Amino acid sequence: MNNIVRLTSALLASCIAMPALAQTESRPTETASEDIVVTGIRASLQSAVQMKKNTMEIVDSITAQDIGKLPDPNVAETLTRVPGVQAYRFGGEASSPVGNGSGLTIRGLTGQTGSRVDGRAYFTAGSREFNVEGASPGMVAGLDVFKNPSAEHIEGAIGGLVNIRTRKPFDFKGLAVSAAAGGRYNDLGKKLTPEYFGMVSNRWDLPGGGEIGVLLAASYAKSFNRGDNTPSVGGTQFRRAIRADSAEYSANVGTGLNLNGAYLGRSDVTYLADVNPATISASERQNLLTSVGVQNNIAQEDYTRTRKGLNGALQWRPAPGLEFYVEGNYNSYLYHQNYRFLNATDSRYAQELATQAFTIDEMLANRNANGGSNDLLSGQRITGGTFLNSGLSTTGGDEHRRYETFVIAGGTKWAATDHLDVNFDFSYVKADQSQDNRSVTLASAAGLAWDITRDLGRPQQVSITSPDLSSASSWVFNNYSNATNQVWHDDGIAAALNLVYRFDDSFLKDIKFGARYATQKDRYRNYSFSNRNLTTNGLALAADRSNAISVASMADLVETSPTNFMNGKAGYSGGYLVFSPDELLGDNVRARFANAGILPEDSLAEIVLNRRYFSEKSYAGYAVADFGFLDDRIKGNAGVRVVKTDTFVRAMIDPLNTGNITASESTSSYTHALPSLNLTGYITPDTLVRFGYGKGITRPEFSALNPSLIINTVSGVGSVGNPDLKPQTANSFDLSFEHYFSPVNYVSAALFYKKIDGFFSGVSSCQSVAGAPTPTTNTSCSGDQYFITQTINAEKGTAKGIELAGQTFFDYDFLPEFAHHFGVQGSFTYVETKNPLTLNGQRVNTMQPLTSRYSYSVTGLYEDETISARLVYTWRSKAILFGLAANPIDGRYIRSFGLLDASINFNLAHNFSLAITASNLTNQAADRFVGEPDLATGIERQHFMNGRNFGATLRYNFGS
């Protein structure tokens, strides 16, 4: 924290130390700004800064040229450069959590971001948010983050609003052509993937007067990342150590605990027996052990992300002041994951057991649910040993998750009089999503077991001795699962009328008013199934393997996992046999295993109980007045938005579990008045003080409203809806101070406070699910239990914090000429959310999931006529993963980590340029730990390694 303060102080001091003349500089006129030609990084930063300065709201922007020169594979990562914005990270990139939502956190609020494209609502199927990770930077003209939107913006996001601006033909003076080709290389996976972009735009004067413009653009980008990780077990995992040379061990050989007589008398072997601390005296609990975080799996994953985009726009201006337009955007995003897991079941017989002091008390175990004193439950934890005769299995899997969103819009912009503008816009959005995750598990051949040596660290060191894990004779086929197979189909329309009336010689500058009607419909179907037995008779695999099918008999279906697992930094480096992910596609498994009872993939049975339908209609009207006082030394706007929302939900239920499935329907209607006020005071023309107030709402996600229980029988996780969820409301207050030293250089400080009613909070716990099989690779709960998450409305809470930001090129007269080419950007955010929950009977104030209390970004800049370069370091502190667990020891948090990215661009002859990028140079990842940030254990539960990414792109640009 001291380093953060020093860094921020240095940045502020460097800005404040600029000449005093900068503080009395007159505001530049339009004529003066046209005389200055600014290009490159300076041009993009200047555009963003001027929007921040001149907009009467709290907004931060990034321009398209800026996006093209950041070393980011997707728009979500670009947004993390904005103060107050954080993004969930998985598989080597910023991404949405488990494929849902945007993955963005704005000012401490997760999953509460409004997504807009050119000011229109834009969504991913099954969600209110758009999955921003699927957008390609090449298709974007600019990004705006409104942190306290005014009444004229579409409602629905108390966290903030992200607007993606696309290119239009009238943005260019005439013919404009842009093309790019390049690729990215992942150094862990040793794979190169391509990227392409092309755009052509032109405008023409029409013979009868007026003009017309047409733009067409397309992009294709594929990225590849490796994801080596080590998921391990959570929970208390209490154990009592019984040495093999003890009298107790001898007394339980063949009886009682039925211990193995082969180890009797050995001083180096310990049996780890289950124990309930409640049955042990307080004085003896100090010697009890926990094995939390000990048993882990070897998980090797490949992530291939393919982004396709199409953008078309036609603008026709038949006369000055009148314009008609039609535009469309298509976005396709395919998330494709191959995974190869080596799953361990550690035996209870440990050789050379290593332990260290570690306290599990009632607070860590269950939040001291019993009340009273916070008693000790165990005093030691296992840190290593060789687990004799342990079991192993492997899982080979393939996931395809495709997102497609298409929007077509048309409308008119009409300057009806010198004072009145009328704009009408109509849009239609169609969104589809499908997810197909299938896998085959291999079991060990009859009589085989392994000795697994573990040494807990970061990452845990693992070694495995005999039999040969790469030999087909060591394995038999076990079962096939299509544990996630689901589809969403959404669509919606919106019609908006917006009017602006301007006044002459009045403190009222203008009045904006309008109305909007919008719909969104969501249809969900689930076709998942699991545990189709790959045996000779179609029954479950026998313990003696009498009905097993040897892998050696179908060796073409398997492959060897990569042999550079974590680049050798986890001890064991891979090379185990696993079902080939590519062999899972189509009906291949069904064709090869006739007795498994697998249906054709084009006629799978639907899980009717999971079917749902959601329909929503909203009616909104607003009025906003822009004003100015004291010769515009005070400017601002005030307004109100009134919105009525009608919802209809249909779920399928079987309340008596009799097989008689019926539809359950419900409706709701609610109306909100959402006032806003923004004030800007000009202490000098370039020193501003802003105040903002706004009331907003966030409606519940569709899936969160549905009472259906959805589980994954492989991973052991699931979710259940809550039909009683209400919209969140928030009263947001902002106070910011900004000083602009030049059109590019500035410094700002902002305070924000949000008072929130009805926080959406995910609460997770281990639960038994009637009729469900035991999960295949359960690492969150024990036995046949599932880790189930439900969203609830928590009590009233708050989100508050500080944002500091600044940037400067060192182009000041008192510095030598060479220094003018260098610059620096920096931002720091502190955010604190208080989200009251009652867990295990205890009231808990918690941060929102995926939110770091501290985060900062520092960028070094260089630019001359030939070269421009950036070096970017982004850091964030610990954060809760997904949701708070009822028992802290069951929970997970993400450690503090930082990423270092770089880019360098060369301007070549004939309008060509070459960009070279490097991402995650420090090879860091969002490692997960046992507990939660305020009850941190330091015990790693899942270590990740994704590798570094390097890219090169050749660009051509003509016209402007």
Short mmCIF file of C-alpha atoms in Angstrom, two decimals, residues 154-428:
data_model
loop_
_atom_site.label_atom_id
_atom_site.label_comp_id
_atom_site.label_asym_id
_atom_site.label_seq_id
_atom_site.Cartn_x
_atom_site.Cartn_y
_atom_site.Cartn_z
CA ILE A 154 -31.23 3.64 -20.77
CA GLU A 155 -31.77 2.37 -17.23
CA GLY A 156 -30.67 -0.99 -15.79
CA ALA A 157 -27.15 -0.71 -14.38
CA ILE A 158 -26.27 0.69 -10.96
CA GLY A 159 -22.61 -0.21 -11.46
CA GLY A 160 -22.11 1.73 -14.64
CA LEU A 161 -22.74 1.78 -18.34
CA VAL A 162 -20.33 0.68 -21.07
CA ASN A 163 -21.07 2.11 -24.51
CA ILE A 164 -19.28 0.66 -27.54
CA ARG A 165 -19.13 3.16 -30.40
CA THR A 166 -18.84 1.78 -33.93
CA ARG A 167 -17.61 3.51 -37.07
CA LYS A 168 -19.91 5.35 -39.48
CA PRO A 169 -19.23 6.50 -43.06
CA PHE A 170 -19.78 10.15 -42.19
CA ASP A 171 -16.98 9.85 -39.62
CA PHE A 172 -14.57 9.99 -42.57
CA LYS A 173 -13.93 12.80 -45.05
CA GLY A 174 -14.14 10.49 -48.06
CA LEU A 175 -12.70 7.17 -49.09
CA ALA A 176 -11.14 5.34 -46.16
CA VAL A 177 -9.59 1.89 -46.29
CA SER A 178 -8.10 -0.08 -43.43
CA ALA A 179 -6.73 -3.60 -43.36
CA ALA A 180 -4.71 -5.65 -40.90
CA ALA A 181 -3.26 -9.15 -40.74
CA GLY A 182 -1.34 -10.69 -37.91
CA GLY A 183 -1.14 -13.41 -35.33
CA ARG A 184 -0.58 -14.28 -31.69
CA TYR A 185 1.67 -16.94 -30.18
CA ASN A 186 1.33 -18.61 -26.77
CA ASP A 187 4.70 -19.74 -25.41
CA LEU A 188 3.27 -22.46 -23.12
CA GLY A 189 1.02 -24.07 -25.72
CA LYS A 190 3.46 -23.40 -28.59
CA LYS A 191 0.64 -22.37 -30.91
CA LEU A 192 0.19 -19.49 -33.39
CA THR A 193 -3.27 -18.11 -34.24
CA PRO A 194 -4.32 -15.58 -36.94
CA GLU A 195 -6.05 -12.19 -36.83
CA TYR A 196 -7.56 -10.28 -39.78
CA PHE A 197 -9.46 -7.01 -40.14
CA GLY A 198 -10.74 -5.04 -43.10
CA MET A 199 -12.83 -1.90 -43.54
CA VAL A 200 -13.83 0.26 -46.48
CA SER A 201 -15.90 3.43 -46.25
CA ASN A 202 -16.82 6.14 -48.70
CA ARG A 203 -19.24 9.01 -49.15
CA TRP A 204 -20.58 10.60 -52.32
CA ASP A 205 -22.39 13.80 -53.29
CA LEU A 206 -25.68 12.99 -55.00
CA PRO A 207 -26.64 14.62 -58.32
CA GLY A 208 -29.86 16.10 -56.96
CA GLY A 209 -28.20 17.36 -53.80
CA GLY A 210 -27.40 15.73 -50.53
CA GLU A 211 -24.89 12.94 -49.92
CA ILE A 212 -24.75 9.26 -49.06
CA GLY A 213 -22.16 7.17 -47.26
CA VAL A 214 -21.56 3.43 -46.96
CA LEU A 215 -19.26 1.52 -44.64
CA LEU A 216 -18.49 -2.18 -44.49
CA ALA A 217 -16.12 -3.83 -42.04
CA ALA A 218 -15.25 -7.38 -41.03
CA SER A 219 -12.92 -8.96 -38.51
CA TYR A 220 -11.69 -12.44 -37.66
CA ALA A 221 -9.47 -13.14 -34.69
CA LYS A 222 -8.45 -16.39 -33.05
CA SER A 223 -6.48 -16.58 -29.82
CA PHE A 224 -5.03 -19.58 -28.02
CA ASN A 225 -4.04 -19.96 -24.38
CA ARG A 226 -2.95 -22.88 -22.27
CA GLY A 227 -4.39 -23.29 -18.80
CA ASP A 228 -2.34 -25.58 -16.58
CA ASN A 229 -3.86 -25.67 -13.10
CA THR A 230 -4.12 -27.75 -9.94
CA PRO A 231 -7.62 -27.78 -8.40
CA SER A 232 -7.62 -29.15 -4.86
CA VAL A 233 -10.11 -29.79 -2.08
CA GLY A 234 -11.57 -27.29 0.36
CA GLY A 235 -13.50 -27.82 3.56
CA THR A 236 -12.29 -28.65 7.05
CA GLN A 237 -11.07 -32.17 6.14
CA PHE A 238 -10.36 -33.01 9.80
CA ARG A 239 -8.04 -35.97 10.36
CA ARG A 240 -6.54 -37.81 13.33
CA ALA A 241 -3.08 -39.34 12.87
CA ILE A 242 -2.59 -43.02 13.84
CA ARG A 243 0.98 -44.21 13.39
CA ALA A 244 1.39 -47.74 12.05
CA ASP A 245 3.71 -48.67 14.92
CA SER A 246 1.19 -47.63 17.58
CA ALA A 247 -0.97 -49.87 19.76
CA GLU A 248 -4.12 -48.23 18.39
CA TYR A 249 -3.16 -49.15 14.83
CA SER A 250 -2.46 -52.74 15.84
CA ALA A 251 -5.82 -52.99 17.60
CA ASN A 252 -7.67 -51.88 14.42
CA VAL A 253 -6.05 -54.25 11.93
CA GLY A 254 -8.81 -56.40 10.45
CA THR A 255 -11.39 -54.96 12.83
CA GLY A 256 -12.72 -51.56 13.92
CA LEU A 257 -11.15 -49.22 11.35
CA ASN A 258 -10.05 -52.31 9.41
CA LEU A 259 -6.54 -51.00 8.88
CA ASN A 260 -4.04 -52.55 6.46
CA GLY A 261 -1.83 -55.09 8.21
CA ALA A 262 0.92 -54.69 5.60
CA TYR A 263 1.98 -51.42 7.23
CA LEU A 264 1.81 -52.65 10.84
CA GLY A 265 4.88 -51.69 12.84
CA ARG A 266 6.22 -49.10 10.41
CA SER A 267 7.21 -45.83 12.04
CA ASP A 268 7.19 -43.93 8.72
CA VAL A 269 3.55 -44.67 7.87
CA THR A 270 0.55 -42.85 9.33
CA TYR A 271 -3.14 -43.58 8.87
CA LEU A 272 -5.33 -40.46 8.61
CA ALA A 273 -8.65 -41.25 10.26
CA ASP A 274 -11.79 -39.13 10.03
CA VAL A 275 -12.57 -37.26 13.21
CA ASN A 276 -15.23 -34.95 14.58
CA PRO A 277 -13.56 -32.33 16.81
CA ALA A 278 -16.70 -32.16 18.92
CA THR A 279 -15.87 -35.65 20.20
CA ILE A 280 -12.34 -34.61 21.22
CA SER A 281 -11.39 -32.65 24.30
CA ALA A 282 -10.29 -29.07 23.77
CA SER A 283 -6.75 -29.89 24.94
CA GLU A 284 -6.38 -32.66 22.34
CA ARG A 285 -7.64 -30.64 19.37
CA GLN A 286 -4.26 -28.96 18.98
CA ASN A 287 -2.97 -32.26 17.57
CA LEU A 288 -5.79 -32.74 15.06
CA LEU A 289 -4.90 -32.28 11.40
CA THR A 290 -6.60 -30.82 8.37
CA SER A 291 -5.87 -32.00 4.84
CA VAL A 292 -7.44 -28.96 3.19
CA GLY A 293 -5.66 -28.17 -0.07
CA VAL A 294 -3.63 -31.39 -0.07
CA GLN A 295 -5.30 -33.67 -2.59
CA ASN A 296 -5.18 -31.97 -5.97
CA ASN A 297 -5.70 -32.88 -9.58
CA ILE A 298 -3.52 -32.21 -12.59
CA ALA A 299 -5.63 -30.17 -15.02
CA GLN A 300 -4.35 -29.22 -18.46
CA GLU A 301 -6.68 -27.06 -20.54
CA ASP A 302 -6.49 -25.46 -23.98
CA TYR A 303 -8.61 -22.37 -24.68
CA THR A 304 -9.24 -21.32 -28.26
CA ARG A 305 -11.33 -18.20 -28.68
CA THR A 306 -12.62 -17.23 -32.12
CA ARG A 307 -14.15 -13.79 -32.64
CA LYS A 308 -15.93 -12.77 -35.83
CA GLY A 309 -17.49 -9.42 -36.49
CA LEU A 310 -19.41 -7.70 -39.28
CA ASN A 311 -20.38 -4.06 -39.32
CA GLY A 312 -22.32 -2.21 -41.98
CA ALA A 313 -23.72 1.29 -42.05
CA LEU A 314 -25.53 3.46 -44.59
CA GLN A 315 -26.13 7.16 -44.04
CA TRP A 316 -28.18 9.34 -46.35
CA ARG A 317 -28.35 13.08 -45.92
CA PRO A 318 -30.84 14.37 -48.54
CA ALA A 319 -30.63 17.91 -47.21
CA PRO A 320 -28.81 19.79 -44.47
CA GLY A 321 -30.33 18.95 -41.10
CA LEU A 322 -31.97 15.71 -42.23
CA GLU A 323 -30.38 12.28 -42.12
CA PHE A 324 -31.62 8.72 -42.50
CA TYR A 325 -29.55 5.72 -41.54
CA VAL A 326 -29.53 1.94 -41.45
CA GLU A 327 -26.83 0.01 -39.66
CA GLY A 328 -26.15 -3.50 -38.48
CA ASN A 329 -23.67 -5.30 -36.28
CA TYR A 330 -23.04 -9.03 -36.05
CA ASN A 331 -20.84 -10.52 -33.36
CA SER A 332 -19.88 -14.19 -33.12
CA TYR A 333 -17.75 -15.56 -30.32
CA LEU A 334 -16.77 -19.21 -29.95
CA TYR A 335 -15.16 -20.35 -26.72
CA HIS A 336 -13.60 -23.77 -27.35
CA GLN A 337 -11.90 -25.64 -24.52
CA ASN A 338 -10.14 -29.00 -24.59
CA TYR A 339 -9.33 -30.40 -21.16
CA ARG A 340 -7.24 -33.29 -19.92
CA PHE A 341 -7.53 -34.06 -16.19
CA LEU A 342 -5.60 -36.48 -14.01
CA ASN A 343 -7.88 -37.02 -11.00
CA ALA A 344 -6.47 -38.26 -7.72
CA THR A 345 -8.06 -40.05 -4.78
CA ASP A 346 -5.37 -39.96 -2.10
CA SER A 347 -5.22 -42.93 0.20
CA ARG A 348 -5.36 -42.45 3.96
CA TYR A 349 -1.93 -44.11 4.40
CA ALA A 350 0.78 -41.44 4.30
CA GLN A 351 4.51 -42.11 4.39
CA GLU A 352 6.82 -39.48 5.89
CA LEU A 353 3.89 -37.26 6.78
CA ALA A 354 4.84 -33.57 7.11
CA THR A 355 2.78 -31.07 9.09
CA GLN A 356 2.93 -27.53 10.39
CA ALA A 357 0.96 -25.43 12.83
CA PHE A 358 -2.29 -24.11 11.38
CA THR A 359 -5.39 -23.07 13.28
CA ILE A 360 -8.93 -23.90 12.23
CA ASP A 361 -11.29 -22.29 14.68
CA GLU A 362 -15.05 -22.07 14.62
CA MET A 363 -14.95 -18.75 12.77
CA LEU A 364 -13.00 -20.21 9.86
CA ALA A 365 -14.99 -23.45 9.89
CA ASN A 366 -18.55 -22.13 10.18
CA ARG A 367 -18.47 -18.41 11.20
CA ASN A 368 -18.85 -19.50 14.81
CA ALA A 369 -22.43 -20.49 14.05
CA ASN A 370 -22.93 -21.85 17.56
CA GLY A 371 -22.13 -18.47 19.12
CA GLY A 372 -20.10 -18.02 22.27
CA SER A 373 -16.34 -18.40 22.29
CA ASN A 374 -14.44 -18.98 19.06
CA ASP A 375 -13.08 -22.41 19.95
CA LEU A 376 -10.12 -24.18 18.38
CA LEU A 377 -11.08 -27.18 16.21
CA SER A 378 -7.67 -28.29 14.92
CA GLY A 379 -4.11 -27.03 15.28
CA GLN A 380 -2.09 -28.63 12.47
CA ARG A 381 -2.27 -29.01 8.71
CA ILE A 382 -0.71 -31.53 6.39
CA THR A 383 1.99 -30.05 4.16
CA GLY A 384 3.36 -33.15 2.47
CA GLY A 385 3.97 -36.87 2.37
CA THR A 386 3.67 -39.88 0.10
CA PHE A 387 0.13 -41.23 -0.11
CA LEU A 388 0.53 -44.96 -0.64
CA ASN A 389 -1.61 -46.97 -3.06
CA SER A 390 -3.73 -44.03 -4.17
CA GLY A 391 -6.26 -44.09 -6.97
CA LEU A 392 -6.10 -42.20 -10.26
CA SER A 393 -8.46 -41.61 -13.15
CA THR A 394 -8.33 -39.34 -16.18
CA THR A 395 -10.96 -37.20 -17.88
CA GLY A 396 -10.75 -35.98 -21.46
CA GLY A 397 -13.27 -33.31 -22.38
CA ASP A 398 -14.35 -30.82 -25.01
CA GLU A 399 -16.49 -27.71 -24.61
CA HIS A 400 -17.91 -25.58 -27.40
CA ARG A 401 -19.71 -22.45 -26.27
CA ARG A 402 -20.93 -20.18 -29.04
CA TYR A 403 -22.38 -16.69 -28.61
CA GLU A 404 -24.02 -14.83 -31.48
CA THR A 405 -25.62 -11.39 -31.27
CA PHE A 406 -27.01 -9.42 -34.19
CA VAL A 407 -28.54 -5.97 -34.13
CA ILE A 408 -30.08 -4.04 -37.01
CA ALA A 409 -31.23 -0.48 -36.53
CA GLY A 410 -32.62 2.35 -38.54
CA GLY A 411 -33.82 5.82 -37.91
CA THR A 412 -33.69 9.48 -38.67
CA LYS A 413 -32.06 12.63 -37.32
CA TRP A 414 -33.95 15.78 -38.16
CA ALA A 415 -33.14 19.37 -37.29
CA ALA A 416 -36.78 20.45 -37.47
CA THR A 417 -35.99 24.09 -36.67
CA ASP A 418 -33.01 26.09 -35.52
CA HIS A 419 -34.06 25.17 -32.00
CA LEU A 420 -35.58 21.69 -32.24
CA ASP A 421 -33.89 18.37 -33.08
CA VAL A 422 -35.94 15.19 -33.47
CA ASN A 423 -34.32 11.76 -33.48
CA PHE A 424 -36.08 8.44 -33.89
CA ASP A 425 -34.40 5.04 -33.66
CA PHE A 426 -35.76 1.52 -34.02
CA SER A 427 -33.65 -1.59 -33.37
CA TYR A 428 -34.04 -5.34 -33.35
#
